[in-house]
Each structure stands twice: as C-alpha cells, then as structure tokens.
PDB file of C-alpha atoms in Angstrom:
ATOM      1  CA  UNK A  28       6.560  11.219  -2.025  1.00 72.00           C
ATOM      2  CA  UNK A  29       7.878  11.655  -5.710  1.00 84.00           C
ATOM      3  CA  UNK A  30       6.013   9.765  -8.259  1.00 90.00           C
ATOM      4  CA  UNK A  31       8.585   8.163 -10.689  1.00 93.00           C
ATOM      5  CA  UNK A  32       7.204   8.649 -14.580  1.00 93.00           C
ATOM      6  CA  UNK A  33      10.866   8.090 -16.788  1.00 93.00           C
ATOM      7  CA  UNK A  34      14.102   7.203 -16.313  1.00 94.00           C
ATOM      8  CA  UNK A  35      16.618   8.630 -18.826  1.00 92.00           C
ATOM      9  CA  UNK A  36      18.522   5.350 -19.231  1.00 93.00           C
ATOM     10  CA  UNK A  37      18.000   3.206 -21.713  1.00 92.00           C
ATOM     11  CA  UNK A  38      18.185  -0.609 -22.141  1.00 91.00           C
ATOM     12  CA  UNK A  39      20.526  -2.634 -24.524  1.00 91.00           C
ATOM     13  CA  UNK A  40      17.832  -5.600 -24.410  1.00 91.00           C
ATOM     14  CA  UNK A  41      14.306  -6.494 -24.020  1.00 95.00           C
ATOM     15  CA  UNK A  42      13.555  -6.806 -20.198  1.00 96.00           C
ATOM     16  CA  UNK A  43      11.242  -9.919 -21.216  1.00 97.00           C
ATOM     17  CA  UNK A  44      11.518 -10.682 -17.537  1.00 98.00           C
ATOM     18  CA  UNK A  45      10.205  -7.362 -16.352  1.00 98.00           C
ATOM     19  CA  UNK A  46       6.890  -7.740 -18.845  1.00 98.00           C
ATOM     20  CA  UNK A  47       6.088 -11.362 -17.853  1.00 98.00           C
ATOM     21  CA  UNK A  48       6.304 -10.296 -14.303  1.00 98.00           C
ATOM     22  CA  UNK A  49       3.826  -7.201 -14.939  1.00 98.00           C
ATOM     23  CA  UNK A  50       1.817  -9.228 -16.990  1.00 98.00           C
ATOM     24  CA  UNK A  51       1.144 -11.842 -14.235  1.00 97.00           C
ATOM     25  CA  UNK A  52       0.750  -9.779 -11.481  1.00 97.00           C
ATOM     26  CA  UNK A  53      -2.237  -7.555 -14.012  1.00 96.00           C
ATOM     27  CA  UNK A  54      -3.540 -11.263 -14.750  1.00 96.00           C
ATOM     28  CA  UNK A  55      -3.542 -12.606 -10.911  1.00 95.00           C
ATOM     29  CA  UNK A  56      -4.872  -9.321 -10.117  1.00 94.00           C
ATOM     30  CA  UNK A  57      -8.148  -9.990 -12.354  1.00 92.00           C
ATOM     31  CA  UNK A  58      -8.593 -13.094 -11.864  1.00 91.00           C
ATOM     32  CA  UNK A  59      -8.443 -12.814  -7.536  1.00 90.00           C
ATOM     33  CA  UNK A  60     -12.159 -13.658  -6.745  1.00 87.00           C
ATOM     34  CA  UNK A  61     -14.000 -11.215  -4.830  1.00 72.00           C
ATOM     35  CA  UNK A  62     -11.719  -8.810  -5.503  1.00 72.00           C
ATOM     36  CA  UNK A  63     -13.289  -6.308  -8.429  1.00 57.00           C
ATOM     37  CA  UNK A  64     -16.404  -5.855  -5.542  1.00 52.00           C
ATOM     38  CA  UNK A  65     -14.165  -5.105  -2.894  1.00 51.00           C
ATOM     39  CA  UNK A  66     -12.088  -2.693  -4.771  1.00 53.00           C
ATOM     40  CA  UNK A  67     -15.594  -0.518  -5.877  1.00 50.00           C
ATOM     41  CA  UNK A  68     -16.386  -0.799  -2.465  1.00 52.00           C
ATOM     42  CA  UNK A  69     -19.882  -2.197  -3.444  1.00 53.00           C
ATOM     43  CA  UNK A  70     -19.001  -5.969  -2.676  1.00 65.00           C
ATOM     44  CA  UNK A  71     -20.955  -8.366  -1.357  1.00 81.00           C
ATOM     45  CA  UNK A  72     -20.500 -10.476   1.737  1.00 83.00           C
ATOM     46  CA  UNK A  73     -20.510 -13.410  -0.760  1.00 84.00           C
ATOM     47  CA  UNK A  74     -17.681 -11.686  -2.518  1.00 84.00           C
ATOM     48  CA  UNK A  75     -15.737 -11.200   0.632  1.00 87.00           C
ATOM     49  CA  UNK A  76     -15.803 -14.163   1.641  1.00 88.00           C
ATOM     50  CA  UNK A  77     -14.702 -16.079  -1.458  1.00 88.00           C
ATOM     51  CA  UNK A  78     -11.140 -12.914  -1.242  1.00 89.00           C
ATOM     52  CA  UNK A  79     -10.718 -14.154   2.006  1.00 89.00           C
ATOM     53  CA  UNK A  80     -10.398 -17.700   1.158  1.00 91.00           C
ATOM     54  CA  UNK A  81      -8.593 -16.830  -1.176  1.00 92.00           C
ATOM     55  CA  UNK A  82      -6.053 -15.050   0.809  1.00 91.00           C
ATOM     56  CA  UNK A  83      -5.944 -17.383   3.652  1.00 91.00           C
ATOM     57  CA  UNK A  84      -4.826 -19.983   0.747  1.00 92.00           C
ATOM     58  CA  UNK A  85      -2.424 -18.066  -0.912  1.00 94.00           C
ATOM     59  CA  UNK A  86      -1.323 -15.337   0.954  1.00 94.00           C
ATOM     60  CA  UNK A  87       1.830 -15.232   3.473  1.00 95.00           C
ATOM     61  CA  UNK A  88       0.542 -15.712   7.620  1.00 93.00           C
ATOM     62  CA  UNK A  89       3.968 -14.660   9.368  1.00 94.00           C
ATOM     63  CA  UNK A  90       2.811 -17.561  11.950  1.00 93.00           C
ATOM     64  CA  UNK A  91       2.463 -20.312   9.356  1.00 92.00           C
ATOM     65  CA  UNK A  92       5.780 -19.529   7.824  1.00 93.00           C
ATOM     66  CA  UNK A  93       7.756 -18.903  11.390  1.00 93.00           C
ATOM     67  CA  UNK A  94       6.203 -21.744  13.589  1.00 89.00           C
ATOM     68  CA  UNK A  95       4.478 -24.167  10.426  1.00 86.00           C
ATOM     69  CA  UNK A  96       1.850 -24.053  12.333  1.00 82.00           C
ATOM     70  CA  UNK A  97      -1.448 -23.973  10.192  1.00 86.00           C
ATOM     71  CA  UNK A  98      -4.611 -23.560  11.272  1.00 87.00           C
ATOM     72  CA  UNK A  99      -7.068 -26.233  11.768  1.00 88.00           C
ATOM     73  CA  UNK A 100      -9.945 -24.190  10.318  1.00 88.00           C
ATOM     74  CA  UNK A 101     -10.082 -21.638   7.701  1.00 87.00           C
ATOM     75  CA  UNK A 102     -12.033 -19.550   5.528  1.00 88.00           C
ATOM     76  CA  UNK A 103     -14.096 -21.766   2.984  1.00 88.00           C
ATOM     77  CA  UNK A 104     -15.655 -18.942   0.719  1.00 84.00           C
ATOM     78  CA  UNK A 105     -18.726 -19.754   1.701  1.00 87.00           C
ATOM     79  CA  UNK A 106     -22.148 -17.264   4.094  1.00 86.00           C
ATOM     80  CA  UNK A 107     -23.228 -18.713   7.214  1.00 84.00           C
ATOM     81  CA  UNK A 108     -25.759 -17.708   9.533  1.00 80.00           C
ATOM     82  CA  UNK A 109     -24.568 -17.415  13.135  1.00 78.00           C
ATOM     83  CA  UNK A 110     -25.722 -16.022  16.264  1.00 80.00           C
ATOM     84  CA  UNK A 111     -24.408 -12.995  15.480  1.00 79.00           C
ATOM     85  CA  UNK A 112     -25.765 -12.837  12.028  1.00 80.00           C
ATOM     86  CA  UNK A 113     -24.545 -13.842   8.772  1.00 85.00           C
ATOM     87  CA  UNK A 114     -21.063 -14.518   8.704  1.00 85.00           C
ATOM     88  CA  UNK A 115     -18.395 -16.468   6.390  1.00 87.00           C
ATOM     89  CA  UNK A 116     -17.957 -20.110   7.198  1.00 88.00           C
ATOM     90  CA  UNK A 117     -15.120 -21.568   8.829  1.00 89.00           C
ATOM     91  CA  UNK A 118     -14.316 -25.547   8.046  1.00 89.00           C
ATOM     92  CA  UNK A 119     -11.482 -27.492   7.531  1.00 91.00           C
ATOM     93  CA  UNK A 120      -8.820 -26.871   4.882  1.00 89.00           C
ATOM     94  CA  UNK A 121      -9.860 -28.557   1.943  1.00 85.00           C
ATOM     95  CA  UNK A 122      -5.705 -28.315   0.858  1.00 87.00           C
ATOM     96  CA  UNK A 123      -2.476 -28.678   1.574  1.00 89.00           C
ATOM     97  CA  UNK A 124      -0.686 -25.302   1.736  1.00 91.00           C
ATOM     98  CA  UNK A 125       3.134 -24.664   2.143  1.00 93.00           C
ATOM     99  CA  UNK A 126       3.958 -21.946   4.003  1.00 93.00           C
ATOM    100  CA  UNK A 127       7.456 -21.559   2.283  1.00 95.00           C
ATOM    101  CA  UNK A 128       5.934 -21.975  -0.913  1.00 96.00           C
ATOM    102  CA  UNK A 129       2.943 -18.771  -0.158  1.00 95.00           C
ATOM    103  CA  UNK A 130       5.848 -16.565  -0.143  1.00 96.00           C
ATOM    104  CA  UNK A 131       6.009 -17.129  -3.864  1.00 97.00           C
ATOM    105  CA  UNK A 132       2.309 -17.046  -4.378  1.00 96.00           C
ATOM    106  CA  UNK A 133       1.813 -13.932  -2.176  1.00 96.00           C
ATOM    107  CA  UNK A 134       4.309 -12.243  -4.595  1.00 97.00           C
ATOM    108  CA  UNK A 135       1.903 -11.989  -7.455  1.00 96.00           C
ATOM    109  CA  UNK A 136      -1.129 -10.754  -5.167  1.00 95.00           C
ATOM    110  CA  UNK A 137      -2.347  -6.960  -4.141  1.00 93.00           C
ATOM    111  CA  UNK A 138      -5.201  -5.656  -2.141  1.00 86.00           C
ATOM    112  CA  UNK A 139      -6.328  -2.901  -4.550  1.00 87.00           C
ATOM    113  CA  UNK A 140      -5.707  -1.074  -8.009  1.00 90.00           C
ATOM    114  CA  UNK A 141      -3.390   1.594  -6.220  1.00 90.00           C
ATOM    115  CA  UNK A 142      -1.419  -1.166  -4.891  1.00 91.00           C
ATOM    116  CA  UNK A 143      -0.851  -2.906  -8.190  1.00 94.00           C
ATOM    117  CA  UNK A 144      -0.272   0.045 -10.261  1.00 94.00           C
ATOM    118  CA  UNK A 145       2.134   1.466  -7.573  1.00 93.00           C
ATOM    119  CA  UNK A 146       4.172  -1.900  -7.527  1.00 96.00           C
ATOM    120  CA  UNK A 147       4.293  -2.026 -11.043  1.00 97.00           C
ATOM    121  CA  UNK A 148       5.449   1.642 -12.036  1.00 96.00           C
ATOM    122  CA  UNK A 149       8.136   1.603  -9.922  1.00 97.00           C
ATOM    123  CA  UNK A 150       8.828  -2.341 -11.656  1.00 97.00           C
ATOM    124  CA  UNK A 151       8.229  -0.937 -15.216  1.00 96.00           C
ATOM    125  CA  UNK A 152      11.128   2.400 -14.478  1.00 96.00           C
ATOM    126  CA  UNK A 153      13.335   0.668 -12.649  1.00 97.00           C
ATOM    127  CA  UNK A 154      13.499  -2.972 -13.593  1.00 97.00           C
ATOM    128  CA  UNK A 155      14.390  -3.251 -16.853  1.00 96.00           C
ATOM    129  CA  UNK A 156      18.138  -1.700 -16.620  1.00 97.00           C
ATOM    130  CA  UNK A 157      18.515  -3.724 -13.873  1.00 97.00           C
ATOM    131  CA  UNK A 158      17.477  -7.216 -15.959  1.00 97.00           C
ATOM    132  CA  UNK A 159      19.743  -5.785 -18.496  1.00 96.00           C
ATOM    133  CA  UNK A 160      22.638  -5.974 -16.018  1.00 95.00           C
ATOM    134  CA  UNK A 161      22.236  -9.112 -14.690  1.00 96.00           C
ATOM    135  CA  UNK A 162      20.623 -10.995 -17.589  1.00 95.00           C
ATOM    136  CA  UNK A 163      16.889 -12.612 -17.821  1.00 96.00           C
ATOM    137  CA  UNK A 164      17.617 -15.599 -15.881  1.00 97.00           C
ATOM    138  CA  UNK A 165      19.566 -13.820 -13.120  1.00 97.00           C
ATOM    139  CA  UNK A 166      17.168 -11.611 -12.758  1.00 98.00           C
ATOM    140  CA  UNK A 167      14.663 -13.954 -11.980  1.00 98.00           C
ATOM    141  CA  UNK A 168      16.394 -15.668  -9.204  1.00 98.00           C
ATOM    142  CA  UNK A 169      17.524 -11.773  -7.538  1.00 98.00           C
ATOM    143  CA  UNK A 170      13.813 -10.796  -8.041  1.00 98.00           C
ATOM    144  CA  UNK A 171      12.318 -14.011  -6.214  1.00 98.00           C
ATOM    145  CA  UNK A 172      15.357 -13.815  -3.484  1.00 98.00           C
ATOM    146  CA  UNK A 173      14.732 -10.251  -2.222  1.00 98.00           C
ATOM    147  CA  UNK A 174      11.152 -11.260  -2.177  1.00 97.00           C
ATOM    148  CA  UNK A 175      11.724 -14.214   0.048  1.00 97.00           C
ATOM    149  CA  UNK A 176      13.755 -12.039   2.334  1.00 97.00           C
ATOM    150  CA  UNK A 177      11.331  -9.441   2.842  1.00 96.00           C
ATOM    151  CA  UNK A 178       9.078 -11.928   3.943  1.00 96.00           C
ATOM    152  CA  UNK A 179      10.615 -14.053   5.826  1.00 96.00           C
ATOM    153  CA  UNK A 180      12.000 -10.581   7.881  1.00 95.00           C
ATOM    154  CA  UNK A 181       9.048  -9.505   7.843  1.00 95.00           C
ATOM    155  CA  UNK A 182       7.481 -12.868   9.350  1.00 94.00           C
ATOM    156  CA  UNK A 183      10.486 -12.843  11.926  1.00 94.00           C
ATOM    157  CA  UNK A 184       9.349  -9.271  13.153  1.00 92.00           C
ATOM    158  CA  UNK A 185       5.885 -10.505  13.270  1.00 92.00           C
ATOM    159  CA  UNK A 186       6.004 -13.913  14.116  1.00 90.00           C
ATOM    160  CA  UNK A 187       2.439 -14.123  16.147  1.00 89.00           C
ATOM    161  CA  UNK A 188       0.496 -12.567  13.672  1.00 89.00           C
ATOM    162  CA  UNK A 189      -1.865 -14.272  11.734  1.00 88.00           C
ATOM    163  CA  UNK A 190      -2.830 -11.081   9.256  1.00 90.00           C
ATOM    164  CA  UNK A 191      -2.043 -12.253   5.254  1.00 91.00           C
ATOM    165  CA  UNK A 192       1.305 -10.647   3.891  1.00 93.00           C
ATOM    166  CA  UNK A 193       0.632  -9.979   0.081  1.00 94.00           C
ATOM    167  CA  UNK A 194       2.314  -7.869  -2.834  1.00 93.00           C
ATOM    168  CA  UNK A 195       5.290  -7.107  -4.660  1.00 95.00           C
ATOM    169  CA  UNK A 196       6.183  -4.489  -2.848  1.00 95.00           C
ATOM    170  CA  UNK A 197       9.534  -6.757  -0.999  1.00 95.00           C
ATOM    171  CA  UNK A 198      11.201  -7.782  -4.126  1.00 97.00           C
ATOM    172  CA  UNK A 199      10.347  -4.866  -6.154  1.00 98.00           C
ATOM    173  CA  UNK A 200      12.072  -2.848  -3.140  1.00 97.00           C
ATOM    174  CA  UNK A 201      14.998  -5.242  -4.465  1.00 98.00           C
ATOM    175  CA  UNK A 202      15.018  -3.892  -7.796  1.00 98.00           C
ATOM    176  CA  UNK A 203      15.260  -0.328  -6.293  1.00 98.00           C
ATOM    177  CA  UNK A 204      18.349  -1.346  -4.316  1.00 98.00           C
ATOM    178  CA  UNK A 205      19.830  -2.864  -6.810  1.00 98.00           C
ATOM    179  CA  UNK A 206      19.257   0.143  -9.412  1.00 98.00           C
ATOM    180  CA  UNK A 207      20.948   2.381  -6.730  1.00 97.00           C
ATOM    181  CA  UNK A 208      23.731   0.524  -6.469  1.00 97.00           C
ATOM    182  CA  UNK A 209      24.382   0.343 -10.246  1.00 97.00           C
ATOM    183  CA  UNK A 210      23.218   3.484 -11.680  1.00 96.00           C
ATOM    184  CA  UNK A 211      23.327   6.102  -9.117  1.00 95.00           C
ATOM    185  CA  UNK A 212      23.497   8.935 -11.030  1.00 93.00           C
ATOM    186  CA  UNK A 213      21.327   8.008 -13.537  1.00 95.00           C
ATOM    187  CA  UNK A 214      18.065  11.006 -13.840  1.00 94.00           C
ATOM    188  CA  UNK A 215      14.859  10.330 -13.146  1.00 95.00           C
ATOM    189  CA  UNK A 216      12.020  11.998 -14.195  1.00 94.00           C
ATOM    190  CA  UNK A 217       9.047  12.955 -11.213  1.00 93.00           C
ATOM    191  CA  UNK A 218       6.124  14.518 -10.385  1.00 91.00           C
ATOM    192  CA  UNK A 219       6.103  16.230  -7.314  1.00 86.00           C
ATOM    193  CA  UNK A 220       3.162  17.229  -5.278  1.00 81.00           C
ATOM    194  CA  UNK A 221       3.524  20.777  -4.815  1.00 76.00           C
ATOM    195  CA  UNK A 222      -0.126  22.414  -5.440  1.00 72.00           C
ATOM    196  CA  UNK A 223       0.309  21.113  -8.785  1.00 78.00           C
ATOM    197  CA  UNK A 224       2.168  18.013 -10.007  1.00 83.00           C
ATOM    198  CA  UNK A 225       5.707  19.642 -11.079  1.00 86.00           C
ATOM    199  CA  UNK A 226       7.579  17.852 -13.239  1.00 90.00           C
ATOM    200  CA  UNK A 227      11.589  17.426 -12.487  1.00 90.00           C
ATOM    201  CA  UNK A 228      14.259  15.699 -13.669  1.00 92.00           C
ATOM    202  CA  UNK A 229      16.442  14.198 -10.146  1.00 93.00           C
ATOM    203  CA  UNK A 230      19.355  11.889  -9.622  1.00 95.00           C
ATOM    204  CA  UNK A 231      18.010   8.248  -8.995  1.00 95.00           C
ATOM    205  CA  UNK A 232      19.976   8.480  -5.754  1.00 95.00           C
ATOM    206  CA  UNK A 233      18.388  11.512  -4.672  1.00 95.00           C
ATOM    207  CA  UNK A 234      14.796   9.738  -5.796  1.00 95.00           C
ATOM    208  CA  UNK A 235      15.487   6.187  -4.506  1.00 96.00           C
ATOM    209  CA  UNK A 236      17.105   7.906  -1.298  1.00 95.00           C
ATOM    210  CA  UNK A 237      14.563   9.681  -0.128  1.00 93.00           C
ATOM    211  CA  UNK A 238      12.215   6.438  -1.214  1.00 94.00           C
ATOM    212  CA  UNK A 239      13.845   4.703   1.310  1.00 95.00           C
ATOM    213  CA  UNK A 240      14.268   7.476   4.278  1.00 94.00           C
ATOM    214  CA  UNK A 241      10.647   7.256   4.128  1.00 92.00           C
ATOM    215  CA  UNK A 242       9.909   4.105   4.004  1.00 93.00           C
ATOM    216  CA  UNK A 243      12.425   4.025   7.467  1.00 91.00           C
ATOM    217  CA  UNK A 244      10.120   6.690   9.009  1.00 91.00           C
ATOM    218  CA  UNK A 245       6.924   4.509   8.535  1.00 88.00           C
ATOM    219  CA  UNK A 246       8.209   1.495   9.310  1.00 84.00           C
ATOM    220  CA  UNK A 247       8.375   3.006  12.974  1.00 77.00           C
ATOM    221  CA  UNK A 248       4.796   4.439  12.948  1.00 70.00           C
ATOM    222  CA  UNK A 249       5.864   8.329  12.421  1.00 58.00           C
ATOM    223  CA  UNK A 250       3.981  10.098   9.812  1.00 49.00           C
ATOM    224  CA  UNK A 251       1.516   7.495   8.511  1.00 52.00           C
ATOM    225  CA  UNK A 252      -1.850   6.158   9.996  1.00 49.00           C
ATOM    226  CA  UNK A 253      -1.417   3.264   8.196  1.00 51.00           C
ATOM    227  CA  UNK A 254       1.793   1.849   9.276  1.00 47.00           C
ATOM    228  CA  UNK A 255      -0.435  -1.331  10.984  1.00 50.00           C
ATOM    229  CA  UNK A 256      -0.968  -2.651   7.258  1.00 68.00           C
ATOM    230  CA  UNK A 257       1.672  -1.436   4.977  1.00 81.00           C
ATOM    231  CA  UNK A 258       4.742  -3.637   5.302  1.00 87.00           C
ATOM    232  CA  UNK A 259       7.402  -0.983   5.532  1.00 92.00           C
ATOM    233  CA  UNK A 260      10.008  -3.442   7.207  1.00 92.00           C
ATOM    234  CA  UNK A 261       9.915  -6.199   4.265  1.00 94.00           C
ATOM    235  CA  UNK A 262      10.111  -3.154   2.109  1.00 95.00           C
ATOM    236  CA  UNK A 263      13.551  -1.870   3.793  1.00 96.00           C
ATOM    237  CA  UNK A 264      14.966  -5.449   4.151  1.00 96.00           C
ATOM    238  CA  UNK A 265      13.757  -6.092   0.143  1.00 97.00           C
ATOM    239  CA  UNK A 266      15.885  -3.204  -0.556  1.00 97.00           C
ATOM    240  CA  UNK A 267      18.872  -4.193   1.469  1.00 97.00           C
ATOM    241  CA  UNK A 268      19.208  -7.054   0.059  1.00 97.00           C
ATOM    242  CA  UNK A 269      18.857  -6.138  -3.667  1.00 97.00           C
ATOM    243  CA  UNK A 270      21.830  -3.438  -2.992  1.00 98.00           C
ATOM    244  CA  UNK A 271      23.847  -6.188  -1.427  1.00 98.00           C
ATOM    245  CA  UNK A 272      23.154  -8.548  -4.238  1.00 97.00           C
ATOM    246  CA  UNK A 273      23.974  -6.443  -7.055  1.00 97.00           C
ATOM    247  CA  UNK A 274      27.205  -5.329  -5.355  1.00 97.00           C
ATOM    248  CA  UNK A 275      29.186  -7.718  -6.621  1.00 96.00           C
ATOM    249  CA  UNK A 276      28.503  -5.991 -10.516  1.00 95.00           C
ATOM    250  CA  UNK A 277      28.673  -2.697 -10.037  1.00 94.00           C
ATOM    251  CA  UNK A 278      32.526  -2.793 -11.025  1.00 91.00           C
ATOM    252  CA  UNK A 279      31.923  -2.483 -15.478  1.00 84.00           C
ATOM    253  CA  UNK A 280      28.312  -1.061 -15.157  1.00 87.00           C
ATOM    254  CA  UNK A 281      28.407   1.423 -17.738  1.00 85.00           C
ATOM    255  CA  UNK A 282      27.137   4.649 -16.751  1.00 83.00           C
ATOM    256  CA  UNK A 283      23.893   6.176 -18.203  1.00 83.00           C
ATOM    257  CA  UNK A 284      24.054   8.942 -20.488  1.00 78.00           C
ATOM    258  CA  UNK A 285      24.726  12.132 -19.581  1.00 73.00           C
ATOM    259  CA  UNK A 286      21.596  14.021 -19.457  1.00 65.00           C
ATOM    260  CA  UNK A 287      21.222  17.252 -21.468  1.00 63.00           C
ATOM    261  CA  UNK A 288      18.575  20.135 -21.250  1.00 54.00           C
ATOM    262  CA  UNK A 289      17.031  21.705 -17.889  1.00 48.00           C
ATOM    263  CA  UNK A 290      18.033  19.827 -15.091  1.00 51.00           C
ATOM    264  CA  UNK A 291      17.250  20.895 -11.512  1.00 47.00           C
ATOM    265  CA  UNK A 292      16.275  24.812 -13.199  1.00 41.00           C
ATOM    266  CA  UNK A 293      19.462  25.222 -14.973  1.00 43.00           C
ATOM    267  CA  UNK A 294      21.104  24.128 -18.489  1.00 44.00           C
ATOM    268  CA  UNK A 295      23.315  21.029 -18.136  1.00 42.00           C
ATOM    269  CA  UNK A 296      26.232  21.872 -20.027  1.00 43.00           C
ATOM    270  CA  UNK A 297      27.349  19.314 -23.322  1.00 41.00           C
ATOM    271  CA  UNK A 298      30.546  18.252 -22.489  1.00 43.00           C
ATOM    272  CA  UNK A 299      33.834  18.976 -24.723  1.00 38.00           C
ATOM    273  CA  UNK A 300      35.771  16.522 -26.243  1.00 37.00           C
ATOM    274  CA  UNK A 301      39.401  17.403 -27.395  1.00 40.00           C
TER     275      UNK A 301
END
C-alpha cells in the first residue's frame, strides 16, 4: 500500500470543515477512557473495562442498528469477581442509546493511534479540495451521508453480529470517491515500500485506484489476516457512494495544475502557449 504524504492541488478556501473534523476525532480520541492503557499495551483490567463500556455505548452493534434490538445487559465499566476470576461487570443499561444515532457517534471513535492517524492523513490530503468543491456546509452533509452508508451496509452484511463498528474509515472512504471523481488526474505524492520508502509523484487515479482494488481483495479475506476486524465492505460502499454523490459536479471542476519537474522518472514537459 502507498502512503499518501501531498497532493499537488491546491485549495481556493480554508477547508474549516476538514480541521474541525480532525480536530474532534484527535479530541474524542484522548478523551476515550481506557484507551491510552490499551494502546501501550500496559492497561489494566480496570482500564478495559471502562473502553468497553464505552464502546458498547457509543459504538455501532450491526444487530442494534438492523433488528433495534438492544441488549438487556451491558458493560458497566466496572471489575467483578466471578467464578472464573475477575471479570468486568455486566448490569443493566444505565441509558438510552439510539442505534441510528451511534452511527454518528461511532464516526468520531478509533481503536488505536495507527487507526486515527491513518484516517486522518488520508482526511487531511484528500478532503480539503473536495470541501472546496462542494462548499463547508455541503460537505458536511456528503461526509456524514457516506458514513451512514458504510454502516448501515456494513450492518446489513453483518446483521447478527454484536462486535462494535467504530472509525472514520466509511465516510473518509467517501471523500476518496469523491476526489476521484473530481480530480482524477490530479498528482499525488507517495511513499512506497520498496526496501526503502521511495518517494513518487502518481496520478490520484492510479493512487486512489489501487486504494480501492485492495480494499476489494480484503474485503473477501485474500491477503490479510485481519480481514475479521477491519471493515473493508463499509470502506468500499463509503467510497461508492462519495463517487456517486459528487457526480453530479464534476461537469466545471477545474482541473489541478499541471505538474512540472520529475514525474514517474522523466521531465514533464511545460506546455507552449501560442
């Protein structure tokens, strides 16, 4: 996988959007209890059970959302002692959650640094020409749709499971869509793993192509040990969506500049006006 670092395409605004989003997810992030221990791997049991409370409250369960039916005991936060040894307590909800309104919540969680910083790279490169297209408020709404659909196709896949959906990841997919849709041949700037990180400038449709070829060949288990926990489908149907939304405006996108300097080993060559 390429690591996206640059894209050489600059904004005409501010993507305020794009900042308050990174900025809450950063501050959610920090403030997720439980969650600095687990991520050092030194946490306590006291610490894990306060993240999974916190998870089961917030977080997306595909069989809450699909049937609305919610459990009639959860995680409190709290140790117990069982038979088995010590354990975290189970009890009654102490709340009222909505399982339509955890797909918004869900949105601004992650499981780990990699998984924030991940989300939000590809959020920082690629969102902010997008929210320049479609405006601040616009944006907003396309950002929380794509995330809604990647959950709620995600849930539909999944519908018996009872394993918390969290991250980014769906409507972020969104913004890739979108960007491929609207600037195609826009350059991107990568490192790829090859012995060393190599540097090279690539077409974003060559970059967000191959992002989402991937993401195809996980979603079906090939290539990845991991496929169990990553949500490759809400990924794919996150980025279906955002190219289908942003559709509709690719007609009057202007293009990106044309790149000059080494691109792909070779010297792009200025163009000649007469």
């Amino acid at each position: 996988m390429v690591i996206p670092v640059h894209d050489v395409n600059p904004a005409r605004r501010t993507p305020w959007v794009t900042y308050a989003l990174i900025a809450a997810n950063v501050v959610v992030f920090l403030s997720t209890p439980g969650l600095a221990g687990s991520v050092a791997g030194d946490s306590s049991l006291a610490q894990l059970c306060q993240l999974h409370a916190f998870l089961d409250r917030y977080a997306v369960v595909p069989q809450e959302l699909i049937h609305h039916q919610l459990p009639r005991l959860v995680p409190t936060g709290d140790v117990a002692v069982g038979p088995r040894g010590p354990g975290c307590a189970v009890g009654p909800p102490g709340y009222d959650k909505s399982p339509e309104l955890s797909v918004l919540t869900a949105m601004f969680l992650h499981g780990g640094w990699l998984h924030l910083l991940g989300n939000m790279l590809f959020l920082l490169i690629f969102g902010n020409n997008v929210e320049d297209r479609m405006g601040h408020v616009r944006f907003t709404l396309f950002y929380a749709v794509c995330g809604y659909a990647a959950s709620y196709a995600f849930a539909l896949l999944n519908a018996g499971s009872a394993e918390p959906l969290i991250g980014a990841s769906g409507a972020i997919a969104g913004v890739l869509g979108a960007y491929l849709v609207l600037y195609p041949k826009a350059r991107v700037w990568v490192l790829v793993p090859f012995l060393i990180f190599l540097p090279l400038r690539l077409p974003a449709w060559l970059v967000l192509g191959l992002w989402f070829v991937l993401q195809a060949v996980y979603s079906s288990g090939e290539g990845v040990s991991d496929a169990g926990t990553v949500a490759y489908a809400a990924h794919i149907v996150g980025f279906l969506a955002g190219m289908l939304l942003a559709w509709p405006l690719k007609p009057g996108t202007p293009p990106p500049p044309e790149p000059r300097g080494l691109l792909f080993g070779r010297r792009a060559r200025p163009r000649q006006t007469w």
